[in-house]
Every structure is written in structure tokens, then in C-alpha cells.
PDB file of N, CA and C in Angstrom:
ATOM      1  N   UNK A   1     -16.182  39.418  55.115  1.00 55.00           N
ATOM      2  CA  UNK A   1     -16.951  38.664  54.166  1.00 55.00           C
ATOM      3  C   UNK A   1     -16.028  37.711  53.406  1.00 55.00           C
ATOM      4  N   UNK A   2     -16.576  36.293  53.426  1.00 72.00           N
ATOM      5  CA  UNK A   2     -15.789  35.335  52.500  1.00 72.00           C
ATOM      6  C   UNK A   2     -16.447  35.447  51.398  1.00 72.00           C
ATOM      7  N   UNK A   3     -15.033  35.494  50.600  1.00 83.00           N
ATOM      8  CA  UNK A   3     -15.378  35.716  48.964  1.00 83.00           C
ATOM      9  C   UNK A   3     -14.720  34.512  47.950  1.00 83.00           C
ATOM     10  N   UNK A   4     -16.105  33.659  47.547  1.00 83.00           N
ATOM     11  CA  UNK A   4     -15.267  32.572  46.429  1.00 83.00           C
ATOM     12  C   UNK A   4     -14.346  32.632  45.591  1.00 83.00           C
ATOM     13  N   UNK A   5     -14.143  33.566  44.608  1.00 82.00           N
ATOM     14  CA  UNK A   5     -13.291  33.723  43.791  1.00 82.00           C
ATOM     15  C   UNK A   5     -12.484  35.312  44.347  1.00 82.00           C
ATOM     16  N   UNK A   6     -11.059  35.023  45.129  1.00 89.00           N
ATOM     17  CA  UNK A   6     -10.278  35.720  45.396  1.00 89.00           C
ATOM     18  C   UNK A   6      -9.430  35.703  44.008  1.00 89.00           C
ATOM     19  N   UNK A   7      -8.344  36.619  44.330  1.00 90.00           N
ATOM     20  CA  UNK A   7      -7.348  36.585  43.256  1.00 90.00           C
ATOM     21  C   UNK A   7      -6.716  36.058  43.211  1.00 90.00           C
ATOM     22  N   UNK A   8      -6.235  35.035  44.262  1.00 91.00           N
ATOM     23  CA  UNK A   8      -5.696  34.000  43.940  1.00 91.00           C
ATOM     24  C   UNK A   8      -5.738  32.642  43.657  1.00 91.00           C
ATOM     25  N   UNK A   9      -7.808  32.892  44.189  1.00 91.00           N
ATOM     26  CA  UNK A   9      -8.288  31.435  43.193  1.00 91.00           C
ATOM     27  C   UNK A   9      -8.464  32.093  41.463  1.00 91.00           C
ATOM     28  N   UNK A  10      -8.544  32.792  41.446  1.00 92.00           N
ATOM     29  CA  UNK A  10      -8.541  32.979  39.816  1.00 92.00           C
ATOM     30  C   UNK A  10      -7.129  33.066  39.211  1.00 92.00           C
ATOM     31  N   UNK A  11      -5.816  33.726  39.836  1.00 95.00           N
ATOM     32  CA  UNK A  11      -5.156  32.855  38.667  1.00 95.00           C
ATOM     33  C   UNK A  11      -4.577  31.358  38.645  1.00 95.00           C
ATOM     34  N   UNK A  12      -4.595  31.381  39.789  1.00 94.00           N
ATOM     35  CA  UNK A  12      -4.323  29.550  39.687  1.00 94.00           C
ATOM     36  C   UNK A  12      -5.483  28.808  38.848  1.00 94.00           C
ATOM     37  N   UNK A  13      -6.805  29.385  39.081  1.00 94.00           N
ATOM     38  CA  UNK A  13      -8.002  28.895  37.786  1.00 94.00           C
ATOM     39  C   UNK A  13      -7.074  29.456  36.414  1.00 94.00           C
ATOM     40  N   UNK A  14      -6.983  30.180  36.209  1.00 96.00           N
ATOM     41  CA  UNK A  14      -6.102  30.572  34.520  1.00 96.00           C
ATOM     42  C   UNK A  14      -5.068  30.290  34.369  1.00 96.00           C
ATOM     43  N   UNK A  15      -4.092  29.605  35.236  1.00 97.00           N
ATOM     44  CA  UNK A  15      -3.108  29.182  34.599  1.00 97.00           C
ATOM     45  C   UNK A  15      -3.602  27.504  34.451  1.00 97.00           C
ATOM     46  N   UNK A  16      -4.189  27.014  35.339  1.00 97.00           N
ATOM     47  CA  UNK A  16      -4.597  25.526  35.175  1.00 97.00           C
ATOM     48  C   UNK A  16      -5.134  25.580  33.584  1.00 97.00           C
ATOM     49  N   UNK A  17      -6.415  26.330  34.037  1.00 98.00           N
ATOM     50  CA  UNK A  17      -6.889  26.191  32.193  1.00 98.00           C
ATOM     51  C   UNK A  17      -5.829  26.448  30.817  1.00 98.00           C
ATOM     52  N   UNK A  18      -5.025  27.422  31.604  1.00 98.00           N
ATOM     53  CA  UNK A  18      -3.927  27.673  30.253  1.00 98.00           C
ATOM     54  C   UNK A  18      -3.084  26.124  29.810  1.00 98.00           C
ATOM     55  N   UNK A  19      -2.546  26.099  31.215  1.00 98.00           N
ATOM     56  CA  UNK A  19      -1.966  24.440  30.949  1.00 98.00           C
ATOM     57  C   UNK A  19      -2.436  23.430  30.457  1.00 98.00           C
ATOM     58  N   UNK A  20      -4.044  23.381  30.847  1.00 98.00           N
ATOM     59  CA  UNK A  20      -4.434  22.343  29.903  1.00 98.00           C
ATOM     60  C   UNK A  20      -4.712  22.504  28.563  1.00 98.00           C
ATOM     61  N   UNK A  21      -5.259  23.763  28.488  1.00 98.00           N
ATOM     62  CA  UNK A  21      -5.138  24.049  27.190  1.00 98.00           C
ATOM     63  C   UNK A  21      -3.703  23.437  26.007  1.00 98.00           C
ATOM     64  N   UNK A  22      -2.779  24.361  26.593  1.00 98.00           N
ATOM     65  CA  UNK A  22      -1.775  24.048  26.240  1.00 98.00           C
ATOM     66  C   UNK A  22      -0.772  22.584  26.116  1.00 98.00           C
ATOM     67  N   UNK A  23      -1.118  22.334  26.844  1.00 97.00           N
ATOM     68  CA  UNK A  23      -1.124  20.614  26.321  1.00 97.00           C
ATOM     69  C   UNK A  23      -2.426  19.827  25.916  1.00 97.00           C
ATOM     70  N   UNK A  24      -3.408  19.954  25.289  1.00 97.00           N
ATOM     71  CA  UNK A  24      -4.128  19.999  24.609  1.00 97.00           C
ATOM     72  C   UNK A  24      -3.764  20.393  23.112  1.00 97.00           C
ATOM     73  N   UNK A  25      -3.126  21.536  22.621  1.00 97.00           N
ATOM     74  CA  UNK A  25      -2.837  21.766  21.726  1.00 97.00           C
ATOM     75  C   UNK A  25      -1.301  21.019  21.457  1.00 97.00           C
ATOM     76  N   UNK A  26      -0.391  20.818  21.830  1.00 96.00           N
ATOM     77  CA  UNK A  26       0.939  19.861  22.164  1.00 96.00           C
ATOM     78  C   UNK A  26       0.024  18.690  21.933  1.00 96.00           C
ATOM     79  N   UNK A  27      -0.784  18.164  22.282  1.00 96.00           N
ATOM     80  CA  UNK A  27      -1.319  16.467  22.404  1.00 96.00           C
ATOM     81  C   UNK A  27      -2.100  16.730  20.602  1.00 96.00           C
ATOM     82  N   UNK A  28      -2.897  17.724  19.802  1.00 93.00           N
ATOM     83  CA  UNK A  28      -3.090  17.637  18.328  1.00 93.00           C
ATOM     84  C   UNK A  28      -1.531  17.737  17.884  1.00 93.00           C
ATOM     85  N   UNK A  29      -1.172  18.551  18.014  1.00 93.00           N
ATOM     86  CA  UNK A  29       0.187  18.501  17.171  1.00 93.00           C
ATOM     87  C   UNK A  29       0.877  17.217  16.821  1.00 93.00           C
ATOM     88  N   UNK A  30       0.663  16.485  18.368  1.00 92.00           N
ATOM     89  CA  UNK A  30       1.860  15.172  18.031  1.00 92.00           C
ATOM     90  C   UNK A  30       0.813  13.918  17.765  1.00 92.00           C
ATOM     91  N   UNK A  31      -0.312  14.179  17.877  1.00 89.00           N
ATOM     92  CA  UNK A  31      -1.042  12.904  17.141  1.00 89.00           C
ATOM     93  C   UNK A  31      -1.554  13.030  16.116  1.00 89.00           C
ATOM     94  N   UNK A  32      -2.009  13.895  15.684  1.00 87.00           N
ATOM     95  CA  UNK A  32      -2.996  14.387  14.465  1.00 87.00           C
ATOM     96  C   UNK A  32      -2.259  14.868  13.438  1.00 87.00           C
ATOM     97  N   UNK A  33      -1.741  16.168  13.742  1.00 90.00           N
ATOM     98  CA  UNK A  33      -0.467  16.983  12.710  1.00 90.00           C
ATOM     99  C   UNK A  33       0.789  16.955  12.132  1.00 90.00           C
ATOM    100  N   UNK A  34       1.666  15.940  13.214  1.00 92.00           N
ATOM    101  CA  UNK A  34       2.578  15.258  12.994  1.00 92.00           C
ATOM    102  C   UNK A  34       2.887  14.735  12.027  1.00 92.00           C
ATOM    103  N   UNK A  35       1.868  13.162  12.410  1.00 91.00           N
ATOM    104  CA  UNK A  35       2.295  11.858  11.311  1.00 91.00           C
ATOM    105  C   UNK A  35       2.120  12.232   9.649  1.00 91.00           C
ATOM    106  N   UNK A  36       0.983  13.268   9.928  1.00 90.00           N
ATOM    107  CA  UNK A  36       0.517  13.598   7.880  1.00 90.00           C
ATOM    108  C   UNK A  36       1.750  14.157   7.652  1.00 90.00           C
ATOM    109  N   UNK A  37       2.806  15.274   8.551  1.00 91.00           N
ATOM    110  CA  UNK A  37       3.879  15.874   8.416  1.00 91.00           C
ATOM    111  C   UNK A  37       4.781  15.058   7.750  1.00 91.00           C
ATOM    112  N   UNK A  38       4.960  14.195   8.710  1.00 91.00           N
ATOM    113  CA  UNK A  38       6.004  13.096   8.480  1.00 91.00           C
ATOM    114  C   UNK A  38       6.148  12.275   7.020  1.00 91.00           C
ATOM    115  N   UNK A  39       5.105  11.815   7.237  1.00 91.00           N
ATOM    116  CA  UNK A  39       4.109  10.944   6.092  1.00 91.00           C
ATOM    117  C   UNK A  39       4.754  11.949   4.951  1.00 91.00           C
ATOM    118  N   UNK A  40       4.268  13.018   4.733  1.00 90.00           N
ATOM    119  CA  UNK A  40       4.620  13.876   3.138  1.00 90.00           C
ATOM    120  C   UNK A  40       5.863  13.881   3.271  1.00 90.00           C
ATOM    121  N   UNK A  41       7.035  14.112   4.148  1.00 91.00           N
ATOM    122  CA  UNK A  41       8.097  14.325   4.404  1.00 91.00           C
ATOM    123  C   UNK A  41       8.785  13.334   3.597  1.00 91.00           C
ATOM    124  N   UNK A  42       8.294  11.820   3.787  1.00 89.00           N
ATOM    125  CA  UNK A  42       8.921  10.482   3.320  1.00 89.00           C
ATOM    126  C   UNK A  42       8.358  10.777   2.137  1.00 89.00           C
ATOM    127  N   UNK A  43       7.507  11.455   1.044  1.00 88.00           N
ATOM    128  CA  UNK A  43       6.909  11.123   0.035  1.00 88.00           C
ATOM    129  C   UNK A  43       5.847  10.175  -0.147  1.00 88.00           C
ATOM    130  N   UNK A  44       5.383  10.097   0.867  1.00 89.00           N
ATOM    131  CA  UNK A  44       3.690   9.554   1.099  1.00 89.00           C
ATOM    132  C   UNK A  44       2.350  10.382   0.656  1.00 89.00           C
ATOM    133  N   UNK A  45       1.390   9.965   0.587  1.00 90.00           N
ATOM    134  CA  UNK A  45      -0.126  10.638   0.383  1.00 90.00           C
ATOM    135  C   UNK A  45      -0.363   9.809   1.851  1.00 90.00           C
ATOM    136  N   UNK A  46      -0.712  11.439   2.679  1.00 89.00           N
ATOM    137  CA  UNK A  46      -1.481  11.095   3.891  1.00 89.00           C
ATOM    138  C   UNK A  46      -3.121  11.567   3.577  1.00 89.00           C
ATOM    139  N   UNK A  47      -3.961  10.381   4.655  1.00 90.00           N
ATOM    140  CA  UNK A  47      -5.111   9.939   4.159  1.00 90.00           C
ATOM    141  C   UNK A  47      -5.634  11.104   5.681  1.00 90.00           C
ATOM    142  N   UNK A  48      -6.421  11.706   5.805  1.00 86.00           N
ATOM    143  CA  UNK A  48      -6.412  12.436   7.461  1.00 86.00           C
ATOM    144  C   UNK A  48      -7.778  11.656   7.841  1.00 86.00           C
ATOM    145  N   UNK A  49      -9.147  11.356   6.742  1.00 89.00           N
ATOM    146  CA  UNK A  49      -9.823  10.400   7.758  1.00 89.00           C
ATOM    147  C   UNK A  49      -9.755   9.189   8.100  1.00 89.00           C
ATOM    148  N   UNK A  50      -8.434   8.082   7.314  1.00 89.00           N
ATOM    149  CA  UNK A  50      -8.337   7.371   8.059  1.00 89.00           C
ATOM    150  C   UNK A  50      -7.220   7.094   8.764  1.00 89.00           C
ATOM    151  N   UNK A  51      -6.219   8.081   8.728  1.00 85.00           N
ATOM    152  CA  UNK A  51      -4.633   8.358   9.385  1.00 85.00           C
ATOM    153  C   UNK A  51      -4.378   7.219   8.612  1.00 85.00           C
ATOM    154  N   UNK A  52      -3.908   7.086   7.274  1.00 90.00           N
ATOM    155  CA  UNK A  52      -3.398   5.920   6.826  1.00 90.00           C
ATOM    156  C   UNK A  52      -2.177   6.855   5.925  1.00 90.00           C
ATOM    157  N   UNK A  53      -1.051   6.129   5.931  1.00 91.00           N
ATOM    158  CA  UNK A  53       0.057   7.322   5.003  1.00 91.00           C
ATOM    159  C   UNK A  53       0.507   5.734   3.731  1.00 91.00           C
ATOM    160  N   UNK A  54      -0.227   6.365   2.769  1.00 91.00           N
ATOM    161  CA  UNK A  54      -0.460   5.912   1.485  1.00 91.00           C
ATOM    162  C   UNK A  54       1.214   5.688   0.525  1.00 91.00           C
ATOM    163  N   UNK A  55       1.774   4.875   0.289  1.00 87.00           N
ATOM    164  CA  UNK A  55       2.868   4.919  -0.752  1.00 87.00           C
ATOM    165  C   UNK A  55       2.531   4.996  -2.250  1.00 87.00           C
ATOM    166  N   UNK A  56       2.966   5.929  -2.546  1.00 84.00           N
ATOM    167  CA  UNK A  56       2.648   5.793  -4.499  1.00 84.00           C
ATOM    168  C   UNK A  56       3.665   4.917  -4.941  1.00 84.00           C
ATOM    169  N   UNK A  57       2.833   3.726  -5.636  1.00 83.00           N
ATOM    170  CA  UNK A  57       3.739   2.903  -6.716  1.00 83.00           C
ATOM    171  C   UNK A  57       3.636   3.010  -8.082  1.00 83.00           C
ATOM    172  N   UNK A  58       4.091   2.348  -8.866  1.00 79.00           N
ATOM    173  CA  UNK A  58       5.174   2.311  -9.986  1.00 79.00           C
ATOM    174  C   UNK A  58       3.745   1.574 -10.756  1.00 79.00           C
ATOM    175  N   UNK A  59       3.387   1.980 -12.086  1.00 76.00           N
ATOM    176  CA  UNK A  59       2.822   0.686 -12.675  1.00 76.00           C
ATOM    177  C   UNK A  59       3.159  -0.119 -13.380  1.00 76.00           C
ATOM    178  N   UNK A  60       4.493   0.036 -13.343  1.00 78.00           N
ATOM    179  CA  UNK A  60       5.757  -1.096 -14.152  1.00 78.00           C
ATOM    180  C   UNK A  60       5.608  -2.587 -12.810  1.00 78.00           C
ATOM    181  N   UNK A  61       5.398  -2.010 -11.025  1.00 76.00           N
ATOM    182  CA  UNK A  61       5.679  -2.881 -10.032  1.00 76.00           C
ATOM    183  C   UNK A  61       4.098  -3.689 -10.128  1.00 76.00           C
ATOM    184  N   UNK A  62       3.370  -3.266 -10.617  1.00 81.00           N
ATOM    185  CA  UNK A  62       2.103  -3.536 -10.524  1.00 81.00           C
ATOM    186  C   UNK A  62       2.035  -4.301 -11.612  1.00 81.00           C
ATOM    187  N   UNK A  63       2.006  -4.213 -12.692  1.00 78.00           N
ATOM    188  CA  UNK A  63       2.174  -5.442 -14.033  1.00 78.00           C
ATOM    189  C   UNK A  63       2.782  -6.026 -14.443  1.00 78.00           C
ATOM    190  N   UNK A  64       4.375  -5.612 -14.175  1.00 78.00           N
ATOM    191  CA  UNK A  64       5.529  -6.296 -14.792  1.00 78.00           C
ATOM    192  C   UNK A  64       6.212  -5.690 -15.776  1.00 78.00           C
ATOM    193  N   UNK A  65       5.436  -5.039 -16.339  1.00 80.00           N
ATOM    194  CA  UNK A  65       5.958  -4.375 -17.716  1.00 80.00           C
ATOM    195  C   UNK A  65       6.565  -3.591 -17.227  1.00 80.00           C
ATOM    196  N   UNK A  66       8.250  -3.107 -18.131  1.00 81.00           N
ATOM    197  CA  UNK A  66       9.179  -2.678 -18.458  1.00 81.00           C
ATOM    198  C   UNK A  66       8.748  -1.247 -18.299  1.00 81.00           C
ATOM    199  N   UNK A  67       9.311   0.372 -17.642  1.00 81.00           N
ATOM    200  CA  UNK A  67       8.696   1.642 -18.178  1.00 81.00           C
ATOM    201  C   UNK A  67       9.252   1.573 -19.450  1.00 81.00           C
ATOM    202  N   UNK A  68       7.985   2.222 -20.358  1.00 83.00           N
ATOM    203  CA  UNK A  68       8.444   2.995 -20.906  1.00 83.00           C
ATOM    204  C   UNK A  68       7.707   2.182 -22.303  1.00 83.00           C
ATOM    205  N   UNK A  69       7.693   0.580 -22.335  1.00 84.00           N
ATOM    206  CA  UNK A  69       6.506  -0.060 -22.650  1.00 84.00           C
ATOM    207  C   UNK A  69       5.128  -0.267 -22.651  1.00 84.00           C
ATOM    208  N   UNK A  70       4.464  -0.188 -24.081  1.00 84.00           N
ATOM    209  CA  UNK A  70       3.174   0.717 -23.995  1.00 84.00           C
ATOM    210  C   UNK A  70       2.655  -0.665 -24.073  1.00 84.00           C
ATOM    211  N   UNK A  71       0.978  -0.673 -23.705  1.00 84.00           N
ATOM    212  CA  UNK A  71       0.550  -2.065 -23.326  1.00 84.00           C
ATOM    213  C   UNK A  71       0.023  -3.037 -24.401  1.00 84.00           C
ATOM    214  N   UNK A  72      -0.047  -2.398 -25.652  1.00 90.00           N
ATOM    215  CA  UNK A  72      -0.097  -3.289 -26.638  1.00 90.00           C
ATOM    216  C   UNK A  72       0.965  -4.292 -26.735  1.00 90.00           C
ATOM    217  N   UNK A  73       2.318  -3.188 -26.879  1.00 90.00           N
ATOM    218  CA  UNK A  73       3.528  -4.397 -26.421  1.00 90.00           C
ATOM    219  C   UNK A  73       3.285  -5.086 -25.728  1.00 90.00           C
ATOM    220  N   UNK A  74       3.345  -4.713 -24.264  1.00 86.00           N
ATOM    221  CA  UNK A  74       3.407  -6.041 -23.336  1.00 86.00           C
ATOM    222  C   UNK A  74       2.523  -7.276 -23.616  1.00 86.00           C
ATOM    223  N   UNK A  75       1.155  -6.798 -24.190  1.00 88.00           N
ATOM    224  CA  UNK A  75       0.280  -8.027 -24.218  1.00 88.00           C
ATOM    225  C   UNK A  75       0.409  -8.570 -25.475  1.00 88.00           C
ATOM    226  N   UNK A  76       1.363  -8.516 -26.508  1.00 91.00           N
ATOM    227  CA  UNK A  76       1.806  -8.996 -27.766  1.00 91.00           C
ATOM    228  C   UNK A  76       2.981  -9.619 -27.286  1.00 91.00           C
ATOM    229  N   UNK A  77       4.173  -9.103 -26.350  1.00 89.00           N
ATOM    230  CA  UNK A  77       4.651  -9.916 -25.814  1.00 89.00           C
ATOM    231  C   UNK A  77       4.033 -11.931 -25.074  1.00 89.00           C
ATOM    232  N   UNK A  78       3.032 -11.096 -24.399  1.00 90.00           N
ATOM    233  CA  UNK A  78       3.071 -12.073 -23.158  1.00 90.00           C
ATOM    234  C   UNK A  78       2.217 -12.964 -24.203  1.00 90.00           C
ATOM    235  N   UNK A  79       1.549 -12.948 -25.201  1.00 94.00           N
ATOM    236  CA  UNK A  79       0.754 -13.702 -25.859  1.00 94.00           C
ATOM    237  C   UNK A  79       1.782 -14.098 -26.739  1.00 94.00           C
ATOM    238  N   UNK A  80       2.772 -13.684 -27.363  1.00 94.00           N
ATOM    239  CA  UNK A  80       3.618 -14.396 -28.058  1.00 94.00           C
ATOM    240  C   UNK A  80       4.337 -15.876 -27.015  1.00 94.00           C
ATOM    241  N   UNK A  81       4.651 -15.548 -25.575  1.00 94.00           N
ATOM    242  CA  UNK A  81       5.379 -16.164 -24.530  1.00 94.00           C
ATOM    243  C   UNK A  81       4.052 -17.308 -24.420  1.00 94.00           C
ATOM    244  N   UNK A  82       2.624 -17.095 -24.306  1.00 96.00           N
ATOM    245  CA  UNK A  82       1.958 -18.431 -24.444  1.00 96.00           C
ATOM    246  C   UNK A  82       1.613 -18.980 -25.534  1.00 96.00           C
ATOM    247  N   UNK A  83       2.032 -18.790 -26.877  1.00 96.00           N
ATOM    248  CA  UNK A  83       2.103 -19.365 -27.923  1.00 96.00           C
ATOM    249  C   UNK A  83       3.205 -20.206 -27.797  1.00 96.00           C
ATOM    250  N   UNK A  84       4.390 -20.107 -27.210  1.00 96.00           N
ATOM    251  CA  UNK A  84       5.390 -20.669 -27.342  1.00 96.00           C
ATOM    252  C   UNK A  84       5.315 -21.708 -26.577  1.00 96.00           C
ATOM    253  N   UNK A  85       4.994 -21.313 -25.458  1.00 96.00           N
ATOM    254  CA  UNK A  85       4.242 -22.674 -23.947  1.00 96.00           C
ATOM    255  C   UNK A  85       3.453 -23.745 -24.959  1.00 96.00           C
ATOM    256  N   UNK A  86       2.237 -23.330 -25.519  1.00 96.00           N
ATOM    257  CA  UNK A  86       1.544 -24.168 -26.200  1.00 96.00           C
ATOM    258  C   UNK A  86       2.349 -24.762 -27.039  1.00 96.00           C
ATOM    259  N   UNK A  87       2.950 -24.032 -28.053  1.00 96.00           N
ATOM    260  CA  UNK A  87       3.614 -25.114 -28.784  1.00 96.00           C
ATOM    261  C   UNK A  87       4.473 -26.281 -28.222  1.00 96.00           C
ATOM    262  N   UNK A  88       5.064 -25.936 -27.023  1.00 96.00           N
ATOM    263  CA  UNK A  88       6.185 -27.235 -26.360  1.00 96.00           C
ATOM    264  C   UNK A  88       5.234 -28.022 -25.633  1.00 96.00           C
ATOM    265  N   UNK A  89       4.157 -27.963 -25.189  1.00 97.00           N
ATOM    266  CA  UNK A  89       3.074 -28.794 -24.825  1.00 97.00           C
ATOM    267  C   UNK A  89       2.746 -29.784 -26.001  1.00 97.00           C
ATOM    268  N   UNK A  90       2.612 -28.962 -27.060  1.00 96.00           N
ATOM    269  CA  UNK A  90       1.473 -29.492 -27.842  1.00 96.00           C
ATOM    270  C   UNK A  90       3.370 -30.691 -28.548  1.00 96.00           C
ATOM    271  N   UNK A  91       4.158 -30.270 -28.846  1.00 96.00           N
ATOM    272  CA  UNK A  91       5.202 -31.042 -29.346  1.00 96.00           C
ATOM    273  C   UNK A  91       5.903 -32.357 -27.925  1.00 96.00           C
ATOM    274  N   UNK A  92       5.416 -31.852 -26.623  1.00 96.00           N
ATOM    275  CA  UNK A  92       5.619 -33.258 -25.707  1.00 96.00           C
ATOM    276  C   UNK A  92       4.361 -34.031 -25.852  1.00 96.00           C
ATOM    277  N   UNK A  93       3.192 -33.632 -26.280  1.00 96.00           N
ATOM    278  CA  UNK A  93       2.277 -34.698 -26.267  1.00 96.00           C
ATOM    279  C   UNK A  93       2.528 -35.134 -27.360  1.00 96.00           C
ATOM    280  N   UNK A  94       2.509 -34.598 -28.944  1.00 96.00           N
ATOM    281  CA  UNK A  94       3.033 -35.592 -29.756  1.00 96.00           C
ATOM    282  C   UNK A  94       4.378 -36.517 -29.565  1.00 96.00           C
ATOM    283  N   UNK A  95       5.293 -36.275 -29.282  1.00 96.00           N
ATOM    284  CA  UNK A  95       6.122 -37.052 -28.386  1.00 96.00           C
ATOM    285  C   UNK A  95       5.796 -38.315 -27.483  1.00 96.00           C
ATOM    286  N   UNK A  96       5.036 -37.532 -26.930  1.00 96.00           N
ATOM    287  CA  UNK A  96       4.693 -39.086 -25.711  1.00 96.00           C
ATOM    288  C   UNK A  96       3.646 -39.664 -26.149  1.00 96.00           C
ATOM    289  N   UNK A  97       3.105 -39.290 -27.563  1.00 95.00           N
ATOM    290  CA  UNK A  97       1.759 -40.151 -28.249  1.00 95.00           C
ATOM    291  C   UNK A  97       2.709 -40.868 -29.317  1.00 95.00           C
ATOM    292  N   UNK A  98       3.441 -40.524 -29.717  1.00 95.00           N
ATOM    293  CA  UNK A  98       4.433 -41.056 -30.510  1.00 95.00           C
ATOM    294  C   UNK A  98       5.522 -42.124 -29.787  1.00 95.00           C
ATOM    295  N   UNK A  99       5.630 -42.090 -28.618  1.00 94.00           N
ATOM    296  CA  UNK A  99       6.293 -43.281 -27.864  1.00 94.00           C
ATOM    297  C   UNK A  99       5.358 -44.138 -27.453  1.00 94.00           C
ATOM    298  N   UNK A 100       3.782 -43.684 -26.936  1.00 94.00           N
ATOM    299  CA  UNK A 100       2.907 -44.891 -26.408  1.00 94.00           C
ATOM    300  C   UNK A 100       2.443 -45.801 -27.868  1.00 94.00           C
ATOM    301  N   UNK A 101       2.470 -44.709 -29.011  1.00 94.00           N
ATOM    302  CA  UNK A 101       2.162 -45.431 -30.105  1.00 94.00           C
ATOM    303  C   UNK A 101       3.258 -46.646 -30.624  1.00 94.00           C
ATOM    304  N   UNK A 102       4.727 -46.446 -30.336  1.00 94.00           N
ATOM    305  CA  UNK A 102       5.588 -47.271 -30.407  1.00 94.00           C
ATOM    306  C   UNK A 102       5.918 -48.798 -29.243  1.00 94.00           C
ATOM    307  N   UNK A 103       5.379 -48.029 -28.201  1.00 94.00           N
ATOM    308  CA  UNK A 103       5.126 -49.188 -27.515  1.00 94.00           C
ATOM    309  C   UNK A 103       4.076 -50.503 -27.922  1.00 94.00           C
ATOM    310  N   UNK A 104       3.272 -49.465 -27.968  1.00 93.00           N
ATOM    311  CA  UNK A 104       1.828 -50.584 -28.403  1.00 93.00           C
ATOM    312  C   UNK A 104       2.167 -51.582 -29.610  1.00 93.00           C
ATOM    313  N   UNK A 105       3.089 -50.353 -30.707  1.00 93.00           N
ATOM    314  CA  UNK A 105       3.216 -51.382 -31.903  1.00 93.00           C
ATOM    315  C   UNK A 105       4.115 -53.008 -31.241  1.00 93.00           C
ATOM    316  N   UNK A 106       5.274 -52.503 -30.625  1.00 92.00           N
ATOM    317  CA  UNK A 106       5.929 -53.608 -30.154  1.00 92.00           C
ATOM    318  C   UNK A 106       5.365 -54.558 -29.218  1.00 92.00           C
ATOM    319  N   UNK A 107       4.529 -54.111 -28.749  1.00 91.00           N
ATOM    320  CA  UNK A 107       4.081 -55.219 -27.899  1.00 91.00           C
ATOM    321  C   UNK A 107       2.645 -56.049 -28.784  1.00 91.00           C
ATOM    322  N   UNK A 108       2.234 -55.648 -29.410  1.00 90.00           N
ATOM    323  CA  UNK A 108       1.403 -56.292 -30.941  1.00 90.00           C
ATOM    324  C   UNK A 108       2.549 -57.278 -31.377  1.00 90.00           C
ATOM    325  N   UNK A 109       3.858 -56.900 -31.796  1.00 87.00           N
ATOM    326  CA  UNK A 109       4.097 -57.394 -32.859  1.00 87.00           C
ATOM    327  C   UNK A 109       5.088 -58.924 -32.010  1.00 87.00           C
ATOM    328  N   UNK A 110       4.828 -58.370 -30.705  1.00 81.00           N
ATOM    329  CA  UNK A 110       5.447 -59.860 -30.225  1.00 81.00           C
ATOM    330  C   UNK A 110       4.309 -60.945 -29.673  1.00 81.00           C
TER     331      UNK A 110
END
């Protein structure tokens, strides 16, 4: 009598399945489990639904401000820094209204 599953189609069936198995589990490890590994390793926030490995920044790199400077400062700063802009604006236009006004006189008075 021929018989389908001898013993030596079944373990060559269980080791195939083992193997694939087994690289199956080798193939999550190095795509899936890995990179978040890695990722925290460097000091990243790994993201797992969108495999994205996140850097935490600074909110000194993000505004400019100095650590350790609280934000009233900075924006008493930076508003003092466009008061000062305005004023050298506002002192070249009197300037250059004060030279077109000198022109004009001279060319009147000839």
C-alpha cells in the first residue's frame, strides 16, 4: 500500500515549515524590531505606526532664545531690538526729508 505521508515526507514537511518559520521570525526582528531598537539606542522617540524615529529638540533651537531665558524676557528683548530698528528708520527718513528739503530750498533760491 502507497502511503502519502511517510516519515520522511513529514519531516522534511517540519523542518521546511520550521525554516520558514524561522526566518520569518529573523525577517520581524530585522525590519520591525530592530530600527525602534536602534532608533532609542541613538536617543530617538520611535514612532511604530509610522516607523518614523523622531529627534527631540531644544526649545532654545526652535525660538532662538537663550536656555534658561523665560519668555517675557525674550519678547521684551526682541521688542526693545524693534524699537531700535524703528527709531533708525524713522531718524534716516528725517534725514533724507531734511536733505530733499535742502535741495528744494536751493534750487528755489536760484
Amino acid at each position: 500500500m502507497h502511503r502519502l505521508l511517510t516519515m520522511k515526507r513529514l519531516t522534511v514537511l517540519f523542518f521546511a515549515i520550521f525554516a520558514v518559520m524561522l526566518g520569518g521570525m529573523f525577517a520581524w526582528q530585522a525590519l520591525v524590531v530592530a530600527p525602534g531598537d536602534r532608533c532609542e539606542a541613538d536617543g530617538g522617540w520611535w514612532d511604530p505606526e509610522t516607523s518614523v524615529c523622531a529627534r527631540p529638540i531644544s526649545i532654545a533651537e526652535v525660538t532662538g532664545r537663550p536656555i534658561g531665558q523665560s519668555r517675557a524676557e525674550a519678547s521684551d528683548l526682541k521688542n526693545r531690538e524693534l524699537l531700535a530698528i524703528e527709531d533708525r528708520m524713522a531718524a534716516a527718513k528725517a534725514a533724507r526729508d531734511a536733505d530733499a528739503d535742502r535741495q528744494r530750498a536751493a534750487l528755489a533760491a536760484q
